[in-house]
mmCIF file of C-alpha atoms in Angstrom:
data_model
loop_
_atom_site.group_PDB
_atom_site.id
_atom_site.type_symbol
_atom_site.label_atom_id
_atom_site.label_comp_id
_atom_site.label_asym_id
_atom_site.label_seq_id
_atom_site.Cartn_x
_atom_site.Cartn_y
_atom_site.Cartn_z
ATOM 1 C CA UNK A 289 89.597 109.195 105.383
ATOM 2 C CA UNK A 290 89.855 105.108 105.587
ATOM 3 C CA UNK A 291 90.825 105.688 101.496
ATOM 4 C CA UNK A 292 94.686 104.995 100.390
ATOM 5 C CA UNK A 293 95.167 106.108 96.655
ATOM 6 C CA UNK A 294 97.603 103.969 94.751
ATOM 7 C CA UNK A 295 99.142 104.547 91.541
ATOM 8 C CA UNK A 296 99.614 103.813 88.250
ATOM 9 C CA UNK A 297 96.983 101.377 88.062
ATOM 10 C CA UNK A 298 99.309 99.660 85.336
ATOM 11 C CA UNK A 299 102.879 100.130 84.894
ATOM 12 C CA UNK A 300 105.018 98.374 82.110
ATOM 13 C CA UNK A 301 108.885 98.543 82.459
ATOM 14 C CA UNK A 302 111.852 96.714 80.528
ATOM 15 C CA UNK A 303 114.068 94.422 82.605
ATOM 16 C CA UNK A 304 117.031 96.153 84.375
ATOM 17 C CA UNK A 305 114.426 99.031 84.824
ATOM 18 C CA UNK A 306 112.665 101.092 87.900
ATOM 19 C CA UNK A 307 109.464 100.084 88.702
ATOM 20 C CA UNK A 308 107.950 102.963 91.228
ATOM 21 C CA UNK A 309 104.900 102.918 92.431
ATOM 22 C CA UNK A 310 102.916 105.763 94.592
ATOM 23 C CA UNK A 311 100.777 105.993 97.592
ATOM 24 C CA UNK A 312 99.026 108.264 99.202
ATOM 25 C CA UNK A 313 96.835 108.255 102.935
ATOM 26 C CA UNK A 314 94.083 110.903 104.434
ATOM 27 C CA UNK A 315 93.744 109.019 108.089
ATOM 28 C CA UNK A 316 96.442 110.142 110.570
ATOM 29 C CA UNK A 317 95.705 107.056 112.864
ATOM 30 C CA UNK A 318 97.486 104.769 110.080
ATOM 31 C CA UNK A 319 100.372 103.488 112.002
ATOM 32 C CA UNK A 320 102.010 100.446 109.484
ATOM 33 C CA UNK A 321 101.676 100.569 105.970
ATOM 34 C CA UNK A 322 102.762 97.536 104.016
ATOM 35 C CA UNK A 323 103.771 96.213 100.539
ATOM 36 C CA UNK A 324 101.560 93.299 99.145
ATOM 37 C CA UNK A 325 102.577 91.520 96.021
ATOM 38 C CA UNK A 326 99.945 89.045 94.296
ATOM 39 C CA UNK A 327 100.479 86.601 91.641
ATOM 40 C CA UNK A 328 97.437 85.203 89.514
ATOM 41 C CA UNK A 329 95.877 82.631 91.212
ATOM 42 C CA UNK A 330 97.251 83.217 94.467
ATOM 43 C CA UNK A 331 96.571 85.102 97.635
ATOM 44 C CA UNK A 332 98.581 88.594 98.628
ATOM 45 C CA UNK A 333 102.728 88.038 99.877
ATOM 46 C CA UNK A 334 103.866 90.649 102.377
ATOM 47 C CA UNK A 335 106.248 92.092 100.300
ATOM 48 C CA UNK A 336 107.731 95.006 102.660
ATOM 49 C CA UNK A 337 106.741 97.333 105.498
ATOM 50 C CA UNK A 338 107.248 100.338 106.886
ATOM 51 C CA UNK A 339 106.383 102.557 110.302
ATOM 52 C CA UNK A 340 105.945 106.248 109.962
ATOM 53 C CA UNK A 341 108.914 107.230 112.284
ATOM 54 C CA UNK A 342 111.108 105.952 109.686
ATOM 55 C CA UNK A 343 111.557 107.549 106.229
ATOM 56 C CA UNK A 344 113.024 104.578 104.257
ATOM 57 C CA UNK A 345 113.222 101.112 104.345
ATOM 58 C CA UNK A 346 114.980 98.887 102.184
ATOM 59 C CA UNK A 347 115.355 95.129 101.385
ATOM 60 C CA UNK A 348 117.207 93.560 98.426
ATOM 61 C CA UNK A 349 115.809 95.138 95.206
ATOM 62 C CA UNK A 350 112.824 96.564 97.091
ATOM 63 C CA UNK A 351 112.749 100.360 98.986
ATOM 64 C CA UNK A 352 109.802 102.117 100.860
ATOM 65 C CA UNK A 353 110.303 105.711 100.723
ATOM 66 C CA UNK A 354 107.902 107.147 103.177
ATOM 67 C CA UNK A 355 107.069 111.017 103.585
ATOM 68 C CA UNK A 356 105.156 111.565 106.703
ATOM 69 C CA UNK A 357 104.198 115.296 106.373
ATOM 70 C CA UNK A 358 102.831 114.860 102.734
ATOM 71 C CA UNK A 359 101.226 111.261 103.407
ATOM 72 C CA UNK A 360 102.649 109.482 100.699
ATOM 73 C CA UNK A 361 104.467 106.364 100.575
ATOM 74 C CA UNK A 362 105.933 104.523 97.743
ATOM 75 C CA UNK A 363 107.613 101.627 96.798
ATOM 76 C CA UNK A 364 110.655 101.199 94.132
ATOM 77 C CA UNK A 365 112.041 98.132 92.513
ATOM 78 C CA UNK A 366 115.005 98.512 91.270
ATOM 79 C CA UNK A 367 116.718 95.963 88.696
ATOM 80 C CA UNK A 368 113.483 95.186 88.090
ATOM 81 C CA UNK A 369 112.868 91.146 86.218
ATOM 82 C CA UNK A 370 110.367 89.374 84.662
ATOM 83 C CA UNK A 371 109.551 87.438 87.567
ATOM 84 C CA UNK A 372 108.380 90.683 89.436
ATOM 85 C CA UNK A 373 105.176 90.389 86.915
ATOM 86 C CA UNK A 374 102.335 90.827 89.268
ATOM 87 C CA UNK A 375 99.846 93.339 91.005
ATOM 88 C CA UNK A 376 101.161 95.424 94.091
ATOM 89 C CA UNK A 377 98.604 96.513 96.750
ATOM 90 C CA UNK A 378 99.560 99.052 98.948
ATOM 91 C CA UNK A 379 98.133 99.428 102.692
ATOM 92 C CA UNK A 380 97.541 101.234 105.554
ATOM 93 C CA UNK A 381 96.560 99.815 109.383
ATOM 94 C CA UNK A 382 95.741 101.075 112.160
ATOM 95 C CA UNK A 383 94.089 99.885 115.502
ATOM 96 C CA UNK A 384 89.797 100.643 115.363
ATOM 97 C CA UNK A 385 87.737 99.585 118.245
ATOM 98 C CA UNK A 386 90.178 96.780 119.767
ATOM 99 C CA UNK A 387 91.025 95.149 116.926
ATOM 100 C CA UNK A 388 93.492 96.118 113.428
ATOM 101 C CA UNK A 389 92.287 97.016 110.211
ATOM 102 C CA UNK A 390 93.968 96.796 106.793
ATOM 103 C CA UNK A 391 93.183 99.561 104.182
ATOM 104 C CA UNK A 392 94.386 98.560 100.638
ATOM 105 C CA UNK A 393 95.016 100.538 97.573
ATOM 106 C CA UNK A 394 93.728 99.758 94.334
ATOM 107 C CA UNK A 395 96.822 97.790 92.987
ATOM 108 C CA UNK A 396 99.085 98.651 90.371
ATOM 109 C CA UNK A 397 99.410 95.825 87.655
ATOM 110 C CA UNK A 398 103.270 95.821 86.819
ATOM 111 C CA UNK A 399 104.520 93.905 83.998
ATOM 112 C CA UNK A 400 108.252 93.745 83.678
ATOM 113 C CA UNK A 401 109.426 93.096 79.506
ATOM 114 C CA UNK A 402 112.621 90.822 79.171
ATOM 115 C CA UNK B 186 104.583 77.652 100.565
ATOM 116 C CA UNK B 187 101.924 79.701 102.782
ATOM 117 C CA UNK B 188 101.631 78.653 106.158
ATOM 118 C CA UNK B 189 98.186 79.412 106.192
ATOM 119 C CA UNK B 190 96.233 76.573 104.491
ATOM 120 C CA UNK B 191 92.539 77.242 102.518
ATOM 121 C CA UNK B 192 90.093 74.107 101.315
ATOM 122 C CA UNK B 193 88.674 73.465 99.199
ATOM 123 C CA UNK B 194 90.668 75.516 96.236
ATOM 124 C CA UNK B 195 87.889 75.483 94.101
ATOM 125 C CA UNK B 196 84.163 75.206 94.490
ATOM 126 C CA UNK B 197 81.024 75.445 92.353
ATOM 127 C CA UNK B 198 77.816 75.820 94.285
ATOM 128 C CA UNK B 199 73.873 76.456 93.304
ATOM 129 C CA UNK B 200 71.855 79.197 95.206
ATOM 130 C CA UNK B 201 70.110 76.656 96.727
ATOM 131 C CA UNK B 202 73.143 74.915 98.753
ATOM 132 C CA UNK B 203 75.184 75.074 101.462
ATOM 133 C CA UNK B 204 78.903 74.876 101.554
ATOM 134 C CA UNK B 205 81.361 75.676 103.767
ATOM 135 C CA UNK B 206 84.994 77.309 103.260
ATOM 136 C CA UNK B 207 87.776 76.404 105.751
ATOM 137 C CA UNK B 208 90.995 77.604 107.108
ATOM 138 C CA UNK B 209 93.733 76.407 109.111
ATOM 139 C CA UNK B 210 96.713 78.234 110.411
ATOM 140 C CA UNK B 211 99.532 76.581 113.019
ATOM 141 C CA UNK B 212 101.546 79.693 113.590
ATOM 142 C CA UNK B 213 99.901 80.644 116.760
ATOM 143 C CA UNK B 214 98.492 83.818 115.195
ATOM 144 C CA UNK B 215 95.534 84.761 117.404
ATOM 145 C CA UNK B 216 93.858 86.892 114.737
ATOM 146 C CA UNK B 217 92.566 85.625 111.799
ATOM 147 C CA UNK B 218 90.470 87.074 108.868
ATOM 148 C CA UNK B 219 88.268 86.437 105.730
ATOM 149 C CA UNK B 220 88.780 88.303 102.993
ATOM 150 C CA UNK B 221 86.475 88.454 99.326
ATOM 151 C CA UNK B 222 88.519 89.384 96.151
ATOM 152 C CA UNK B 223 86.910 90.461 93.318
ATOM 153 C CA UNK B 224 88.521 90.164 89.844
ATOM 154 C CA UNK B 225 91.213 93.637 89.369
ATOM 155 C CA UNK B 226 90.090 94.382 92.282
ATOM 156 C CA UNK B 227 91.726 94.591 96.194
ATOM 157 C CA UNK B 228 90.438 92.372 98.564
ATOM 158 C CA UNK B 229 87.946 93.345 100.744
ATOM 159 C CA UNK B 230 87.349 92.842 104.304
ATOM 160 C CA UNK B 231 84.859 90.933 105.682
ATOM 161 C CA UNK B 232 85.353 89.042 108.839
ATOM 162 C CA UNK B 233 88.054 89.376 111.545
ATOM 163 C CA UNK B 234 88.060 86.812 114.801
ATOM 164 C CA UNK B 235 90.577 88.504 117.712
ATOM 165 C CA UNK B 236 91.158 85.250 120.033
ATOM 166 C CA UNK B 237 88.433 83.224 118.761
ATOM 167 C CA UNK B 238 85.322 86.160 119.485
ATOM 168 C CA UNK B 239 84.404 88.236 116.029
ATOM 169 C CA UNK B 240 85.308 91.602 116.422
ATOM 170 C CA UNK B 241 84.835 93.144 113.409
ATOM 171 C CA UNK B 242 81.943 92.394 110.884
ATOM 172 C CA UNK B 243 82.020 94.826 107.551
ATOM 173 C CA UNK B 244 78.448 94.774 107.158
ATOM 174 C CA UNK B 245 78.167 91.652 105.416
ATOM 175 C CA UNK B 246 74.838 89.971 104.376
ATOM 176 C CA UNK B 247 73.985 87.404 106.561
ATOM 177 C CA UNK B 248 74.163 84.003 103.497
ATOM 178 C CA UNK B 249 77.908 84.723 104.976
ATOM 179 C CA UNK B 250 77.962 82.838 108.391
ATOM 180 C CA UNK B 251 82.006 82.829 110.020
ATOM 181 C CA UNK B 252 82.618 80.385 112.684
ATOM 182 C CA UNK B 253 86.343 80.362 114.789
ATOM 183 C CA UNK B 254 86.001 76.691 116.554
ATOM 184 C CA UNK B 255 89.119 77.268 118.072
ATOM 185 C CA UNK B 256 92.527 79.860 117.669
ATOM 186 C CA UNK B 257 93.488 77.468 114.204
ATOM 187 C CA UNK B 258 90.102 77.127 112.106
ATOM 188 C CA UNK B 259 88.084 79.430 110.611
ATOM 189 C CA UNK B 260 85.330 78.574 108.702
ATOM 190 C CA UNK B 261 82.849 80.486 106.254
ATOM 191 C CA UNK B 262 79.379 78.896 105.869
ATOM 192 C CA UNK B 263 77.473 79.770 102.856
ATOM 193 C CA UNK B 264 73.903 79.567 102.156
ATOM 194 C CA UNK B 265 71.661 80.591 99.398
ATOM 195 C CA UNK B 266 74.432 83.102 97.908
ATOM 196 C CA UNK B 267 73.567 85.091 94.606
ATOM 197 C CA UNK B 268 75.840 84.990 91.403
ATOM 198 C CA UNK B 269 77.856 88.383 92.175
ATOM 199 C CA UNK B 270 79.239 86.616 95.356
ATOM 200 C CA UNK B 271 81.492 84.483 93.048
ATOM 201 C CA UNK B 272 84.728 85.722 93.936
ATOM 202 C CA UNK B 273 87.975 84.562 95.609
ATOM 203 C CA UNK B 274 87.748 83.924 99.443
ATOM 204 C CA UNK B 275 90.718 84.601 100.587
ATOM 205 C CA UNK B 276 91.847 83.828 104.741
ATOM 206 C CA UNK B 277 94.727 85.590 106.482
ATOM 207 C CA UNK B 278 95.713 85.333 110.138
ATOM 208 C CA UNK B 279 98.356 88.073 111.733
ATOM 209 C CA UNK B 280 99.903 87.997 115.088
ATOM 210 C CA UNK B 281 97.538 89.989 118.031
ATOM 211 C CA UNK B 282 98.394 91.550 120.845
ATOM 212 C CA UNK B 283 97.232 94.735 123.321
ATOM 213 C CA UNK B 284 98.867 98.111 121.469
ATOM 214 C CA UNK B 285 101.792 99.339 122.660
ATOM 215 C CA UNK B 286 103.001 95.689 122.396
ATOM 216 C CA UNK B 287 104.901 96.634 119.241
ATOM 217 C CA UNK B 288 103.562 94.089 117.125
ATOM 218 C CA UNK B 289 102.703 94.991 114.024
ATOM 219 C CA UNK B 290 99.289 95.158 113.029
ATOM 220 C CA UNK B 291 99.257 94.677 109.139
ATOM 221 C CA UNK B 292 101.421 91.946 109.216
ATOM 222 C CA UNK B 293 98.638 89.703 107.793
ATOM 223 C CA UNK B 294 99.714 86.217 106.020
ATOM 224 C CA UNK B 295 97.457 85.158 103.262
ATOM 225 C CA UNK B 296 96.118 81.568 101.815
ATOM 226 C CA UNK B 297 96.081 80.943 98.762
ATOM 227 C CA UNK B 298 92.413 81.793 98.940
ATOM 228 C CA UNK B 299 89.060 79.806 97.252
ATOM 229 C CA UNK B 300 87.656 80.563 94.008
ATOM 230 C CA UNK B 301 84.200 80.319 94.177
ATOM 231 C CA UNK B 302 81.686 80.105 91.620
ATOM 232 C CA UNK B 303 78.140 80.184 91.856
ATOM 233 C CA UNK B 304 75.491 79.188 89.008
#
């Protein structure tokens, strides 16, 4: 139940494209589930978030699209450029015992070609 | 530039020594965590400190020793670690309040984390 299934695990698109990537939740208590974006070398960016009373979020070239009922989130990048290269965690929180805890998915590798 | 500022970067350490990882954040975040980061893989949760008291503690083996001197430093003291604990330490700190507050509770900001190494 504390699992959040992310994929592709890889996803190669040509510049201009749609990079979409899916997630999915079991634990009903998640009540925040954001976007991380990591670059080699460096530690996760909060990339975008969403609550569950909301179905869609968007911010530049970057949308949530969040479906309560089936537990799935995802995240699109649209226009997508070279300099989006990097690997996308997905997440899930929810208050346990007091104090927040962060679920991440497996990450999704995206390379965008010029 | 991440507000939330990991030394050293790098470190290389036998299983004999001790070492010690540090962490600073000045946003007034009063929860702060340590992360481990495997290679391809997520990180992973280790240690969280909710106004300077450790609330949560993932189990891990006790060569990991956290210490929260006060609400801007975290530390991680190491000693006698094995080979498959090289990985990339990685500190975060998020705002904290009661629930119902409606703070968001992922919003976690990162360091640029320490890449550690041992022989």
């Amino acid at each position: 139940q504390q699992q959040v299934k992310q994929s592709p695990q890889s996803l190669i698109v040509q510049k201009g494209g749609i990079s979409i990537i899916n997630c999915a939740y079991e634990n009903t208590a998640f009540d925040y589930f954001p976007w991380y974006q990591q670059f080699p070398g460096k530690g996760p960016a909060l990339l975008i978030a969403i609550r569950p009373d909301v179905s869609e979020k968007k911010e530049g070239r970057f949308t949530i699209s969040f479906n309560k009922s089936a537990k799935q989130f995802s995240l699109h990048i649209m226009d997508s450029q070279p300099g989006d290269s990097a690997t996308y965690f997905c997440a899930a929180a929810a208050l346990q015992g007091g104090s927040e805890k962060l679920v991440f998915g497996k990450g999704t590798k995206l390379t965008v070609n010029p | 530039d991440t507000e939330v500022t990991q030394t050293p970067k790098h470190l290389v350490m036998g299983m004999t020594n001790k070492k010690s990882l540090k962490c600073e954040q000045h946003m007034g975040h009063r929860a702060m965590y340590w992360y481990k980061q495997k290679a391809k893989k997520p990180p992973e949760l280790m240690f969280v400190y909710s106004y300077e008291k450790l609330s949560i503690n993932e189990s891990v083996p006790s060569r990991f020793s956290p210490e929260c001197p006060n609400s801007s430093l975290l530390n991680l003291h190491l000693h006698a670690l094995q080979p498959e604990d090289s990985a990339l330490y990685l500190c975060a700190s998020s705002p904290r309040t009661l629930a119902g507050t409606g703070v968001s509770v992922g919003e976690l900001f990162f360091g640029e984390g320490s890449r550690l190494t041992v022989l």
